[in-house]
Amino acid sequence: QVRLVESGGGLVQAGGSLRLSCAASGAIVSINTMRWYRQAPGKQRELVAAITSGGSTTYADSVKGRFTISRDNAKNTVYLQMDSLKPEDTGDYYCNADVKTWGAAIRDYWGQGTQVTVSS
């Protein structure tokens, strides 16, 4: 079994910064793409950023230039540096990863989420 555990959420004023972390553990052979999603109150979950195992990144238009996704493959960890935060960035942030485990096909896993609140 694989666990994804997020950390780093909290309350911050508009214009501030937060850094989210997501560590994967378990019987991991390899991890392909890792992603951050968010879900604002009353809205659907949306993709915020993604990073491949080779380091290629993609971002939602709403966060380009403000958020940076990175990963440490040796630690099976993905990060999301969030700068110039806006109230509309408020929501629950979820980590998602495509993981290959021993004796099983690649599948995606989800973390439990971490809450980010940006006050105006």
XYZ file of C-alpha atoms in Angstrom:
120
model
C 0.000 0.000 0.000
C 1.092 3.572 -0.663
C 0.458 6.584 1.531
C 0.682 10.216 0.491
C 0.895 12.641 3.387
C 0.584 16.386 2.833
C 1.783 19.093 5.184
C 2.374 22.828 5.214
C -1.117 24.238 4.929
C -2.385 27.018 7.142
C -3.712 30.543 7.385
C -1.856 33.343 5.612
C -2.605 36.916 4.611
C -2.990 37.885 0.985
C 0.407 38.441 -0.583
C 2.036 35.909 1.697
C 3.637 32.548 0.983
C 3.226 28.919 1.970
C 5.116 25.793 1.047
C 3.247 22.516 0.826
C 4.958 19.138 0.989
C 3.700 15.683 0.097
C 5.696 12.604 1.010
C 4.935 9.199 -0.481
C 5.749 6.015 1.403
C 5.159 2.298 1.022
C 6.222 -0.443 -1.377
C 7.191 2.025 -4.086
C 9.152 1.010 -7.146
C 8.878 4.319 -8.951
C 6.745 7.429 -9.145
C 5.828 9.024 -12.437
C 3.869 12.257 -12.501
C 3.083 13.989 -9.219
C 0.345 16.606 -9.001
C -1.291 19.144 -6.733
C -5.030 19.676 -6.912
C -7.189 22.051 -4.939
C -10.845 22.259 -4.102
C -12.401 25.528 -3.042
C -15.616 25.524 -1.014
C -18.548 24.738 -3.275
C -16.355 24.155 -6.310
C -14.971 21.168 -8.183
C -11.478 19.913 -7.600
C -9.029 21.437 -10.084
C -5.487 20.666 -11.150
C -3.042 23.278 -9.899
C 0.327 21.937 -11.017
C 2.034 18.761 -12.167
C 5.618 17.548 -12.479
C 6.931 14.504 -14.301
C 9.702 12.250 -13.049
C 12.030 14.086 -15.420
C 11.099 17.475 -14.013
C 8.775 18.833 -16.684
C 6.097 21.045 -15.158
C 2.652 22.357 -16.015
C 0.522 24.904 -14.192
C -3.029 26.146 -14.155
C -3.250 29.592 -15.722
C -4.495 31.015 -12.434
C -1.245 30.181 -10.619
C 1.391 30.666 -13.310
C 4.167 32.947 -12.116
C 3.115 32.590 -8.471
C 3.361 28.863 -7.693
C 6.311 26.545 -8.234
C 6.124 22.765 -8.147
C 9.250 20.715 -7.490
C 10.169 17.234 -6.333
C 12.884 15.286 -4.609
C 12.913 11.846 -6.204
C 15.239 10.418 -3.562
C 12.687 11.330 -0.893
C 9.571 10.542 -2.958
C 8.387 14.022 -2.091
C 6.711 16.777 -4.082
C 6.532 20.418 -3.044
C 4.370 23.374 -3.953
C 5.828 26.793 -3.231
C 2.976 29.283 -3.240
C 3.858 32.980 -3.379
C 1.758 36.129 -3.785
C -1.214 34.243 -2.419
C -4.703 35.533 -3.114
C -7.979 34.884 -1.279
C -9.140 32.863 -4.279
C -6.308 30.398 -3.595
C -8.189 29.296 -0.491
C -9.146 25.635 -0.460
C -8.127 22.104 0.367
C -4.960 21.077 -1.454
C -4.478 17.442 -2.414
C -1.435 15.559 -3.581
C -1.822 12.945 -6.321
C 0.807 10.635 -7.777
C 1.128 7.842 -10.338
C 2.941 5.103 -8.453
C 4.389 1.755 -9.481
C 4.479 -0.726 -6.602
C 5.939 -4.191 -6.397
C 3.752 -6.730 -8.183
C 1.141 -4.233 -9.331
C 0.414 -1.959 -12.255
C 0.844 1.801 -12.044
C -2.094 3.530 -10.433
C -2.739 6.893 -8.901
C -2.946 7.613 -5.202
C -4.337 10.567 -3.257
C -3.338 12.247 -0.046
C -5.797 13.304 2.618
C -5.483 17.001 1.847
C -4.211 20.063 3.646
C -6.181 23.253 4.129
C -4.985 26.618 2.853
C -6.789 29.792 3.877
C -5.792 33.174 2.478
C -7.307 36.163 4.233
C -7.821 39.483 2.495
